[in-house]
RNA sequence: GGCGCGGUAGCCAAGUGGUAAGGCCGAGGUCUGCAAAACCUCUAUGCGUCGGUUCGAUUCCGACCCGCGCCUCCA
């Protein structure tokens, strides 16, 4: 059964396939801008794309998937952050790239096969802009910037249906720039000393020194690493317009062929029913959630609990649900390990759900339907395969914070009291531990301490 | 204003023209000094409202109500 996925351009669910004779699937996923920690909404997209990557590998073989995810390391926000902190741009972006990687690893996302940076591909971007200028799709503005002339590309708007909408244009952006038409967008931005500091590169022939516009990096890197036509291009819904629309325009005008055979966009994560924003106090990073005592696997599970093409309302409560569900899966696996494998194919519906437009909630539902039948009908190898596809690392320690010494002392005292069958003292100590925010789980040969979740 | 998405049990969330997966919570039970864990059982005559099509609609069509997102550098 092939993998079927909704295609944002044709607006229907279509089979995924590799077009090139080498059978390699070429997959480009728009990555993060590295100027601050990514938030869990960003990670919804990366986690979903990771499940997709895993499914593709299971289906086509690990060597048959080329997965590119870029790092945007030069744009208004990265430069802004660098100036705010009075530190070199590269230092800022390197730091946040490192943190992004750590978060991805914690969430058990496989590393992409290539992770190009915008600053690493300036030459490719410049030469692409030069081609567009030669072909008449781009023009130099008065200040030395280069803009893409949207009117020169008849296909503009096919992805986002931008032609059918009336742009609610304030004209502020238009007035501030030097472009011929409001719809035109920057390919190259002339250097502005008061805003850009020392961030600048030699521009395309005939243009000023400066830096690339946002959209061109993906076009250039995708082309350089994967070729003129790729099999799949993905990102969050917010990238549909203008980012992906503009990428199509640039790439197709430059290369003369279709940019991507398939487009896929994940919907937004909402928190407490609305968009995340720092002012609303509902803005979470992975680190925020870990600090509240939740493990990254739990977060990953919660991010998989909703259909990727539907807005998912994330709440702290959903993490508690996820944690309980994961505990059941861990117990089930432990039971499977003690049993002889039974029939194979019992989890097929889980993978089928994932093949069917990446329906992660249906997959989880199908998983638990099997789990609820009991471990003695299960098959460990098959179960592990399904867990791999979902990327749920059931072994990963919960990342518990270190036990404070005073808590450890209380626990030791209680364990001793319990051993001496002084249950009154043991219960009193349990209360003290609870007051300190810790719960003590008695086992046969020892105990475990866990912070009580906030 | 334009474009798009959604409203399913206390919460989260799949799904189908033929009578509602699953998770959490809750209740009961087994086990256990207590607690927890684990395991077992139970929990929507109902799928925003009103019409229509149909033998039959939560699922198709229409209207309406409500919520959310995007509309130029936000995954």
Short mmCIF file of C-alpha atoms (C1' of nucleotides) in Angstrom, two decimals:
data_model
loop_
_atom_site.label_atom_id
_atom_site.label_comp_id
_atom_site.label_asym_id
_atom_site.label_seq_id
_atom_site.Cartn_x
_atom_site.Cartn_y
_atom_site.Cartn_z
CA UNK A 1 0.00 0.00 0.00
CA UNK A 2 1.59 3.29 -1.09
CA UNK A 3 1.67 6.42 0.98
CA UNK A 4 -1.06 8.84 0.08
CA UNK A 5 -0.89 12.47 1.09
CA UNK A 6 -2.99 15.55 0.56
CA UNK A 7 -1.49 17.79 -2.10
CA UNK A 8 -2.13 21.46 -1.35
CA UNK A 9 -1.83 22.43 -5.01
CA UNK A 10 -4.30 20.01 -6.56
CA UNK A 11 -6.27 19.89 -3.33
CA UNK A 12 -6.63 16.18 -3.29
CA UNK A 13 -5.05 13.17 -1.69
CA UNK A 14 -2.49 11.70 -4.06
CA UNK A 15 0.09 8.94 -3.96
CA UNK A 16 3.66 9.88 -3.21
CA UNK A 17 6.29 8.57 -5.55
CA UNK A 18 9.85 9.20 -6.63
CA UNK A 19 10.05 10.61 -10.13
CA UNK A 20 13.75 10.13 -10.86
CA UNK A 21 14.99 6.84 -12.32
CA UNK A 22 17.28 6.35 -9.31
CA UNK A 23 14.18 5.83 -7.20
CA UNK A 24 15.35 8.37 -4.64
CA UNK A 25 12.54 10.36 -3.09
CA UNK A 26 13.41 14.06 -2.97
CA UNK A 27 11.84 15.78 -0.05
CA UNK A 28 12.29 19.40 1.06
CA UNK A 29 10.90 20.63 4.34
CA UNK A 30 11.09 24.33 5.15
CA UNK A 31 13.06 24.68 8.35
CA UNK A 32 13.33 27.17 11.17
CA UNK A 33 14.69 30.67 11.45
CA UNK A 34 17.34 30.54 14.12
CA UNK A 35 17.11 33.62 16.30
CA UNK A 36 15.16 32.27 19.30
CA UNK A 37 13.99 28.90 20.57
CA UNK A 38 11.49 27.19 18.30
CA UNK A 39 8.08 26.85 19.95
CA UNK A 40 5.94 23.75 20.09
CA UNK A 41 3.89 24.96 17.15
CA UNK A 42 7.02 24.85 15.05
CA UNK A 43 7.72 21.40 16.37
CA UNK A 44 4.30 20.15 15.40
CA UNK A 45 5.35 20.66 11.81
CA UNK A 46 8.78 19.12 12.29
CA UNK A 47 7.41 16.14 14.18
CA UNK A 48 4.78 15.48 11.53
CA UNK A 49 7.42 15.76 8.85
CA UNK A 50 9.54 13.34 10.83
CA UNK A 51 6.74 10.78 10.84
CA UNK A 52 6.46 11.28 7.11
CA UNK A 53 10.20 10.78 6.72
CA UNK A 54 10.01 7.59 8.78
CA UNK A 55 7.10 6.25 6.74
CA UNK A 56 8.96 7.01 3.52
CA UNK A 57 11.99 5.13 4.80
CA UNK A 58 9.90 2.15 5.85
CA UNK A 59 8.25 2.14 2.45
CA UNK A 60 11.19 2.92 0.17
CA UNK A 61 14.24 2.03 2.23
CA UNK A 62 16.48 4.33 4.30
CA UNK A 63 18.84 5.08 1.41
CA UNK A 64 16.01 6.04 -0.87
CA UNK A 65 14.88 9.16 0.91
CA UNK A 66 16.74 12.42 0.55
CA UNK A 67 15.36 14.73 3.19
CA UNK A 68 16.47 18.35 3.15
CA UNK A 69 15.55 20.85 5.82
CA UNK A 70 17.06 24.29 5.68
CA UNK A 71 18.16 26.67 8.37
CA UNK A 72 17.28 30.29 7.76
CA UNK A 73 20.23 32.12 9.26
CA UNK A 74 19.91 35.51 7.66
CA UNK A 75 16.75 37.60 7.57
CA UNK A 76 15.22 40.55 9.43
CA UNK A 77 14.75 38.65 12.65
CA UNK A 78 18.16 37.03 12.89
CA UNK A 79 19.83 40.33 12.07
CA UNK A 80 17.57 42.12 14.52
CA UNK A 81 18.50 39.70 17.29
CA UNK A 82 22.18 40.02 16.52
CA UNK A 83 22.03 43.80 16.74
CA UNK A 84 19.95 43.73 19.87
CA UNK A 85 22.51 41.55 21.60
CA UNK A 86 25.45 43.30 19.95
CA UNK A 87 26.85 39.95 18.89
CA UNK A 88 27.89 38.78 15.44
CA UNK A 89 25.11 37.25 13.36
CA UNK A 90 26.94 33.94 13.01
CA UNK A 91 27.32 33.61 16.74
CA UNK A 92 23.60 34.09 17.30
CA UNK A 93 22.52 31.71 14.57
CA UNK A 94 25.04 29.04 15.56
CA UNK A 95 23.80 29.13 19.11
CA UNK A 96 20.13 28.83 18.18
CA UNK A 97 20.85 26.18 15.60
CA UNK A 98 22.48 24.14 18.35
CA UNK A 99 19.46 24.55 20.57
CA UNK A 100 17.15 23.63 17.73
CA UNK A 101 19.13 20.44 17.15
CA UNK A 102 19.00 19.56 20.81
CA UNK A 103 15.23 20.03 20.85
CA UNK A 104 14.82 17.94 17.70
CA UNK A 105 16.95 15.17 19.19
CA UNK A 106 14.94 15.29 22.39
CA UNK A 107 11.77 14.94 20.35
CA UNK A 108 13.33 11.99 18.56
CA UNK A 109 13.26 13.58 15.12
CA UNK A 110 15.64 11.96 12.66
CA UNK A 111 18.21 14.38 11.32
CA UNK A 112 17.53 15.39 7.74
CA UNK A 113 19.99 14.02 5.20
CA UNK A 114 21.06 17.57 4.44
CA UNK A 115 20.61 20.78 6.38
CA UNK A 116 21.76 23.72 4.28
CA UNK A 117 21.94 27.27 5.58
CA UNK A 118 20.97 30.39 3.69
CA UNK A 119 24.38 31.97 4.24
CA UNK A 120 26.06 28.85 2.90
CA UNK A 121 24.33 29.23 -0.44
CA UNK A 122 24.63 32.94 -1.20
CA UNK A 123 26.33 32.28 -4.53
CA UNK A 124 23.60 29.97 -5.71
CA UNK A 125 20.97 32.51 -4.73
CA UNK A 126 22.78 35.33 -6.48
CA UNK A 127 23.17 33.41 -9.70
CA UNK A 128 19.51 32.43 -9.64
CA UNK A 129 18.56 36.07 -9.24
CA UNK A 130 20.80 36.96 -12.16
CA UNK A 131 19.02 34.44 -14.35
CA UNK A 132 15.68 35.89 -13.33
CA UNK A 133 16.89 39.38 -14.17
CA UNK A 134 18.16 38.24 -17.56
CA UNK A 135 14.88 36.57 -18.30
CA UNK A 136 12.95 39.69 -17.38
CA UNK A 137 11.22 38.21 -14.34
CA UNK A 138 13.12 40.44 -11.96
CA UNK A 139 14.19 44.04 -11.91
CA UNK A 140 16.55 46.30 -10.05
CA UNK A 141 14.87 48.95 -7.92
CA UNK A 142 16.14 52.45 -7.30
CA UNK A 143 18.00 51.49 -4.13
CA UNK A 144 19.80 48.55 -5.70
CA UNK A 145 17.44 45.87 -4.40
CA UNK A 146 16.05 43.31 -6.79
CA UNK A 147 12.37 42.41 -6.96
CA UNK A 148 10.50 39.62 -8.61
CA UNK A 149 7.83 40.87 -11.00
CA UNK A 150 4.80 38.82 -10.09
CA UNK A 151 3.01 39.90 -13.24
CA UNK A 152 5.63 38.08 -15.30
CA UNK A 153 4.55 34.68 -14.04
CA UNK A 154 1.07 33.65 -15.20
CA UNK A 155 0.90 30.79 -12.75
CA UNK A 156 1.21 33.07 -9.76
CA UNK A 157 -1.43 32.36 -7.16
CA UNK A 158 -2.21 28.78 -8.14
CA UNK A 159 -1.13 27.42 -4.77
CA UNK A 160 -2.66 30.00 -2.47
CA UNK A 161 -5.37 31.22 -4.87
CA UNK A 162 -4.07 34.66 -4.27
CA UNK A 163 -5.75 35.99 -7.38
CA UNK A 164 -9.12 35.14 -6.01
CA UNK A 165 -8.58 37.15 -2.93
CA UNK A 166 -8.55 40.82 -2.39
CA UNK A 167 -5.38 41.54 -0.59
CA UNK A 168 -6.05 43.59 2.45
CA UNK A 169 -3.22 45.89 1.66
CA UNK A 170 -2.20 48.64 3.97
CA UNK A 171 0.36 49.88 1.48
CA UNK A 172 2.83 50.52 4.24
CA UNK A 173 5.10 47.81 2.94
CA UNK A 174 4.66 49.15 -0.55
CA UNK A 175 5.52 52.69 0.36
CA UNK A 176 8.59 51.65 2.28
CA UNK A 177 10.04 49.78 -0.67
CA UNK A 178 10.84 50.68 -4.20
CA UNK A 179 8.92 48.10 -6.10
CA UNK A 180 6.76 48.52 -9.17
CA UNK A 181 3.79 46.63 -7.86
CA UNK A 182 2.50 45.78 -4.38
CA UNK A 183 2.61 42.10 -5.15
CA UNK A 184 6.24 42.06 -6.16
CA UNK A 185 8.61 40.64 -3.60
CA UNK A 186 12.27 41.03 -2.78
CA UNK A 187 14.84 38.64 -4.19
CA UNK A 188 17.74 40.74 -3.01
CA UNK A 189 17.71 43.48 -0.40
CA UNK A 190 20.17 46.32 -0.71
CA UNK A 191 22.29 46.85 2.35
CA UNK A 192 20.95 49.37 4.86
CA UNK A 193 23.73 50.31 7.27
CA UNK A 194 21.42 51.43 10.02
CA UNK A 195 19.46 48.16 9.96
CA UNK A 196 21.80 45.51 8.64
CA UNK A 197 25.09 46.40 10.33
CA UNK A 198 27.92 44.46 8.75
CA UNK A 199 25.72 41.79 7.21
CA UNK A 200 26.24 42.01 3.46
CA UNK A 201 27.42 40.15 0.40
CA UNK A 202 28.18 41.24 -3.14
CA UNK A 203 24.90 41.33 -5.00
CA UNK A 204 23.75 40.05 -8.37
CA UNK A 205 25.26 41.82 -11.37
CA UNK A 206 23.86 45.32 -11.54
CA UNK A 207 22.49 45.28 -8.00
CA UNK A 208 23.83 46.70 -4.77
CA UNK A 209 25.60 44.85 -1.98
CA UNK A 210 23.15 43.37 0.45
CA UNK A 211 21.51 40.10 1.40
CA UNK A 212 19.06 37.68 -0.12
CA UNK A 213 15.33 38.01 0.33
CA UNK A 214 13.70 35.30 2.32
CA UNK A 215 12.12 33.12 -0.35
CA UNK A 216 15.06 32.70 -2.69
CA UNK A 217 17.11 30.56 -0.30
CA UNK A 218 14.72 27.64 -0.51
CA UNK A 219 14.57 27.82 -4.27
CA UNK A 220 18.35 27.89 -4.58
CA UNK A 221 19.12 25.20 -2.02
CA UNK A 222 16.38 22.89 -3.18
CA UNK A 223 17.65 23.18 -6.72
CA UNK A 224 21.30 22.71 -5.79
CA UNK A 225 20.79 19.71 -3.52
CA UNK A 226 17.73 17.99 -4.94
CA UNK A 227 17.44 19.23 -8.51
CA UNK A 228 15.03 21.36 -10.52
CA UNK A 229 11.99 19.23 -9.80
CA UNK A 230 11.52 17.60 -6.43
CA UNK A 231 8.99 15.03 -5.26
CA UNK A 232 7.63 16.79 -2.21
CA UNK A 233 7.83 20.19 -0.58
CA UNK A 234 6.37 20.74 2.87
CA UNK A 235 5.89 23.31 5.59
CA UNK A 236 3.34 24.92 7.83
CA UNK A 237 0.14 26.41 6.37
CA UNK A 238 1.40 29.89 7.01
CA UNK A 239 4.07 29.29 4.39
CA UNK A 240 1.51 28.72 1.65
CA UNK A 241 1.42 32.42 1.03
CA UNK A 242 3.61 34.17 0.32
CA UNK A 243 6.61 31.92 0.85
CA UNK A 244 5.74 28.88 -1.22
CA UNK A 245 3.86 30.85 -3.81
CA UNK A 246 6.96 32.94 -4.31
CA UNK A 247 9.25 29.93 -4.39
CA UNK A 248 7.20 28.47 -7.20
CA UNK A 249 7.35 31.70 -9.14
CA UNK A 250 11.13 32.09 -8.78
CA UNK A 251 12.06 28.50 -9.38
CA UNK A 252 9.75 27.86 -12.28
CA UNK A 253 10.68 31.07 -14.04
CA UNK A 254 14.34 30.31 -13.54
CA UNK A 255 14.34 26.59 -14.33
CA UNK A 256 11.41 26.34 -16.69
CA UNK A 257 10.06 23.22 -15.01
CA UNK A 258 7.73 22.33 -12.15
CA UNK A 259 9.33 22.98 -8.76
CA UNK A 260 7.56 20.34 -6.71
CA UNK A 261 5.33 17.46 -7.76
CA UNK A 262 3.56 17.48 -4.44
CA UNK A 263 2.94 20.09 -1.74
CA UNK A 264 1.95 19.37 1.83
CA UNK A 265 1.14 21.78 4.63
CA UNK A 266 0.54 21.09 8.28
CA UNK A 267 -2.03 23.13 10.11
CA UNK A 268 -1.31 25.33 13.06
CA UNK A 269 -1.07 24.34 16.63
CA UNK A 270 -3.31 26.42 18.85
CA UNK A 271 -2.77 26.77 22.55
CA UNK A 272 -5.81 27.18 24.76
CA UNK A 273 -7.93 27.68 21.67
CA UNK A 274 -5.98 30.49 20.10
CA UNK A 275 -2.72 31.29 18.38
CA UNK A 276 0.32 31.18 20.53
CA UNK A 277 1.75 34.50 21.44
CA UNK A 278 3.98 35.77 24.15
CA UNK A 279 1.54 38.47 25.14
CA UNK A 280 -1.26 35.96 25.64
CA UNK A 281 0.94 33.93 27.96
CA UNK A 282 0.32 30.74 26.00
CA UNK A 283 3.65 30.54 24.27
CA UNK A 284 5.57 27.35 24.98
CA UNK A 285 8.95 26.07 23.99
CA UNK A 286 10.03 22.50 24.57
CA UNK A 287 12.20 23.76 27.40
CA UNK A 288 9.20 25.38 29.07
CA UNK A 289 7.33 22.10 29.09
CA UNK A 290 10.31 20.08 30.27
CA UNK A 291 10.70 22.56 33.12
CA UNK A 292 7.12 21.78 34.08
CA UNK A 293 8.08 18.13 34.43
CA UNK A 294 6.91 16.81 31.06
CA UNK A 295 9.19 14.68 28.97
CA UNK A 296 9.82 15.36 25.29
CA UNK A 297 8.26 12.02 24.27
CA UNK A 298 5.09 13.15 25.96
CA UNK A 299 5.15 16.35 23.99
CA UNK A 300 5.73 14.41 20.81
CA UNK A 301 2.77 12.16 21.55
CA UNK A 302 0.55 15.15 22.23
CA UNK A 303 1.58 16.68 18.92
CA UNK A 304 0.56 13.50 17.13
CA UNK A 305 -2.84 13.36 18.78
CA UNK A 306 -4.57 15.53 16.20
CA UNK A 307 -4.91 15.25 12.44
CA UNK A 308 -1.98 17.12 10.88
CA UNK A 309 -4.20 19.06 8.50
CA UNK A 310 -6.50 20.22 11.23
CA UNK A 311 -5.77 22.81 13.83
CA UNK A 312 -4.77 21.12 17.04
CA UNK A 313 -5.64 22.68 20.32
CA UNK A 314 -2.77 22.06 22.67
CA UNK A 315 -3.32 22.27 26.41
CA UNK A 316 -1.32 21.21 29.42
CA UNK A 317 -4.08 18.67 30.02
CA UNK A 318 -3.29 17.00 26.73
CA UNK A 319 0.17 16.27 28.10
CA UNK A 320 -1.27 14.39 31.05
CA UNK A 321 -3.37 12.33 28.67
CA UNK A 322 -0.30 11.67 26.55
CA UNK A 323 1.77 10.60 29.52
CA UNK A 324 -0.84 8.09 30.65
CA UNK A 325 -1.17 6.70 27.16
CA UNK A 326 2.59 6.29 26.89
CA UNK A 327 2.68 4.45 30.20
CA UNK A 328 0.20 1.96 28.78
CA UNK A 329 2.37 1.48 25.70
CA UNK A 330 5.46 0.91 27.84
CA UNK A 331 3.67 -1.66 29.96
CA UNK A 332 2.34 -3.35 26.85
CA UNK A 333 5.80 -3.58 25.36
CA UNK A 334 7.22 -4.95 28.59
CA UNK A 335 4.55 -7.64 28.53
CA UNK A 336 5.31 -8.41 24.86
CA UNK A 337 8.95 -8.98 25.74
CA UNK A 338 7.96 -11.71 28.15
CA UNK A 339 5.83 -13.53 25.61
CA UNK A 340 6.47 -15.47 22.46
CA UNK A 341 5.53 -13.44 19.39
CA UNK A 342 2.07 -14.26 18.17
CA UNK A 343 0.62 -13.58 14.77
CA UNK A 344 2.16 -10.95 12.54
CA UNK A 345 0.22 -8.19 10.90
CA UNK A 346 -1.79 -7.26 13.97
CA UNK A 347 -0.71 -3.63 13.77
CA UNK A 348 -1.19 -3.22 10.04
CA UNK A 349 -4.05 -0.83 10.54
CA UNK A 350 -1.77 1.52 12.36
CA UNK A 351 0.59 1.82 9.43
CA UNK A 352 -2.34 1.93 7.03
CA UNK A 353 -3.70 4.93 8.89
CA UNK A 354 -0.34 6.66 8.52
CA UNK A 355 -0.20 5.80 4.84
CA UNK A 356 -3.63 7.32 4.48
CA UNK A 357 -2.73 11.00 4.49
CA UNK A 358 -0.71 10.71 7.68
CA UNK A 359 -3.72 10.20 9.90
CA UNK A 360 -1.84 10.10 13.20
CA UNK A 361 -4.88 10.13 15.52
CA UNK A 362 -6.45 7.24 13.63
CA UNK A 363 -3.11 5.43 13.84
CA UNK A 364 -2.98 5.91 17.59
CA UNK A 365 -6.58 4.73 17.84
CA UNK A 366 -5.80 1.62 15.84
CA UNK A 367 -2.75 0.98 18.02
CA UNK A 368 -4.75 1.07 21.22
CA UNK A 369 -7.44 -1.12 19.74
CA UNK A 370 -4.77 -3.80 19.42
CA UNK A 371 -3.14 -3.01 22.75
CA UNK A 372 -6.50 -3.40 24.46
CA UNK A 373 -6.79 -6.94 23.22
CA UNK A 374 -3.83 -7.85 25.42
CA UNK A 375 -0.17 -8.54 24.86
CA UNK A 376 -0.52 -12.26 24.19
CA UNK A 377 -1.86 -11.61 20.72
CA UNK A 378 0.94 -9.22 19.91
CA UNK A 379 4.24 -9.33 18.15
CA UNK A 380 7.21 -7.44 19.51
CA UNK A 381 9.03 -6.89 16.23
CA UNK A 382 5.90 -5.58 14.54
CA UNK A 383 5.13 -3.37 17.50
CA UNK A 384 8.62 -1.86 17.44
CA UNK A 385 8.18 -1.10 13.76
CA UNK A 386 5.00 0.81 14.44
CA UNK A 387 6.59 2.66 17.31
CA UNK A 388 9.50 3.55 15.05
CA UNK A 389 7.10 5.00 12.49
CA UNK A 390 5.53 7.20 15.13
CA UNK A 391 8.95 8.01 16.51
CA UNK A 392 7.90 7.35 20.07
CA UNK A 393 11.01 6.47 21.98
CA UNK A 394 9.60 4.41 24.82
CA UNK A 395 13.03 3.82 26.31
CA UNK A 396 13.98 7.39 26.70
CA UNK A 397 14.14 8.36 30.33
CA UNK A 398 11.60 10.91 31.27
CA UNK A 399 14.32 13.50 31.82
CA UNK A 400 13.42 13.84 35.44
CA UNK A 401 15.03 16.66 37.36
CA UNK A 402 17.57 15.67 39.96
CA UNK A 403 16.15 14.81 43.33
CA UNK A 404 16.89 17.52 45.91
CA UNK A 405 18.96 16.18 48.81
CA UNK A 406 16.28 16.91 51.40
CA UNK A 407 13.79 14.91 49.38
CA UNK A 408 16.22 12.05 49.06
CA UNK A 409 16.70 12.07 52.83
CA UNK A 410 12.95 11.96 53.46
CA UNK A 411 12.62 9.11 51.01
CA UNK A 412 15.39 7.12 52.66
CA UNK A 413 13.79 7.64 56.06
CA UNK A 414 10.43 6.52 54.77
CA UNK A 415 11.89 3.46 53.09
CA UNK A 416 13.52 2.50 56.38
CA UNK A 417 10.33 3.11 58.36
CA UNK A 418 8.39 1.05 55.86
CA UNK A 419 10.96 -1.73 56.09
CA UNK A 420 10.56 -1.68 59.86
CA UNK A 421 6.79 -1.85 59.32
CA UNK A 422 6.33 1.47 61.08
CA UNK A 423 3.52 2.46 58.78
CA UNK A 424 2.40 5.48 60.74
CA UNK A 425 5.83 7.06 60.32
CA UNK A 426 5.98 5.95 56.69
CA UNK A 427 2.65 7.62 55.93
CA UNK A 428 3.70 10.80 57.67
CA UNK A 429 6.85 10.90 55.57
CA UNK A 430 4.82 10.30 52.42
CA UNK A 431 2.82 13.39 53.29
CA UNK A 432 6.00 15.40 53.81
CA UNK A 433 7.28 14.28 50.43
CA UNK A 434 4.02 15.24 48.80
CA UNK A 435 4.23 18.65 50.43
CA UNK A 436 7.70 18.99 48.91
CA UNK A 437 6.19 18.16 45.52
CA UNK A 438 7.39 14.58 45.16
CA UNK A 439 5.61 11.29 45.01
CA UNK A 440 7.28 8.08 46.08
CA UNK A 441 6.50 4.92 44.20
CA UNK A 442 7.23 1.76 46.17
CA UNK A 443 8.54 -1.20 44.27
CA UNK A 444 9.52 -4.69 45.31
CA UNK A 445 13.22 -4.00 45.63
CA UNK A 446 13.31 -0.25 45.85
CA UNK A 447 11.46 2.93 45.18
CA UNK A 448 11.22 5.65 42.58
CA UNK A 449 10.80 9.33 43.13
CA UNK A 450 8.84 11.45 40.72
CA UNK A 451 8.02 15.11 40.88
CA UNK A 452 4.30 15.73 41.09
CA UNK A 453 3.36 17.30 37.77
CA UNK A 454 2.44 20.93 37.86
"C1'" G B 1 -13.62 42.74 2.87
"C1'" G B 2 -11.09 38.15 0.45
"C1'" C B 3 -9.48 33.00 1.10
"C1'" G B 4 -9.61 28.57 4.04
"C1'" C B 5 -10.73 25.25 8.17
"C1'" G B 6 -13.68 23.48 12.04
"C1'" G B 7 -18.12 22.58 15.52
"C1'" U B 8 -18.70 14.42 17.58
"C1'" A B 9 -19.47 12.24 25.17
"C1'" G B 10 -16.73 16.09 31.31
"C1'" C B 11 -11.85 17.01 28.21
"C1'" C B 12 -8.99 15.54 23.65
"C1'" A B 13 -10.01 13.13 19.06
"C1'" A B 14 -10.91 9.49 14.45
"C1'" G B 15 -14.73 8.14 11.28
"C1'" U B 16 -18.72 6.30 7.88
"C1'" G B 17 -25.04 6.88 3.19
"C1'" G B 18 -27.02 1.82 7.02
"C1'" U B 19 -26.94 3.12 12.51
"C1'" A B 20 -20.69 6.20 16.62
"C1'" A B 21 -12.47 4.05 16.74
"C1'" G B 22 -9.24 5.48 20.40
"C1'" G B 23 -6.86 8.38 24.51
"C1'" C B 24 -7.65 11.14 29.20
"C1'" C B 25 -10.80 11.75 33.28
"C1'" G B 26 -14.57 9.23 36.20
"C1'" A B 27 -16.95 4.67 38.47
"C1'" G B 28 -16.50 -0.51 40.01
"C1'" G B 29 -13.13 -4.68 40.60
"C1'" U B 30 -8.33 -7.83 41.06
"C1'" C B 31 -3.65 -7.06 43.30
"C1'" U B 32 -1.15 -4.35 47.27
"C1'" G B 33 0.76 -2.19 54.66
"C1'" C B 34 -0.94 2.84 52.54
"C1'" A B 35 -0.13 5.30 47.88
"C1'" A B 36 1.22 4.29 42.96
"C1'" A B 37 1.79 0.96 38.95
"C1'" A B 38 -0.28 -3.12 36.28
"C1'" C B 39 -4.57 -5.80 34.74
"C1'" C B 40 -10.22 -6.46 34.06
"C1'" U B 41 -15.24 -4.20 33.48
"C1'" C B 42 -18.44 0.07 32.62
"C1'" U B 43 -19.21 5.17 30.63
"C1'" A B 44 -22.64 9.28 23.51
"C1'" U B 45 -30.43 6.43 21.13
"C1'" G B 46 -25.87 10.84 20.13
"C1'" C B 47 -22.34 13.69 16.14
"C1'" G B 48 -23.78 23.06 16.32
"C1'" U B 49 -29.20 24.68 14.67
"C1'" C B 50 -33.11 24.42 11.06
"C1'" G B 51 -34.73 22.63 6.51
"C1'" G B 52 -33.98 19.31 2.02
"C1'" U B 53 -32.51 14.68 -0.77
"C1'" U B 54 -32.90 9.35 0.59
"C1'" C B 55 -35.93 3.24 2.36
"C1'" G B 56 -32.27 5.23 5.71
"C1'" A B 57 -27.79 11.10 7.25
"C1'" U B 58 -23.65 12.36 12.15
"C1'" U B 59 -21.91 11.29 7.08
"C1'" C B 60 -24.76 14.47 0.75
"C1'" C B 61 -27.23 19.58 -0.38
"C1'" G B 62 -28.97 24.54 1.36
"C1'" A B 63 -29.55 28.28 5.01
"C1'" C B 64 -28.23 29.99 9.66
"C1'" C B 65 -25.41 30.31 14.44
"C1'" C B 66 -20.64 29.87 16.79
"C1'" G B 67 -15.20 29.24 16.90
"C1'" C B 68 -10.34 29.48 14.57
"C1'" G B 69 -6.51 30.52 10.95
"C1'" C B 70 -4.23 33.16 6.76
"C1'" C B 71 -4.23 37.80 3.65
"C1'" U B 72 3.85 39.86 2.29
"C1'" C B 73 9.19 37.97 5.38
"C1'" C B 74 5.04 33.65 11.19
"C1'" A B 75 5.83 26.02 11.21
#
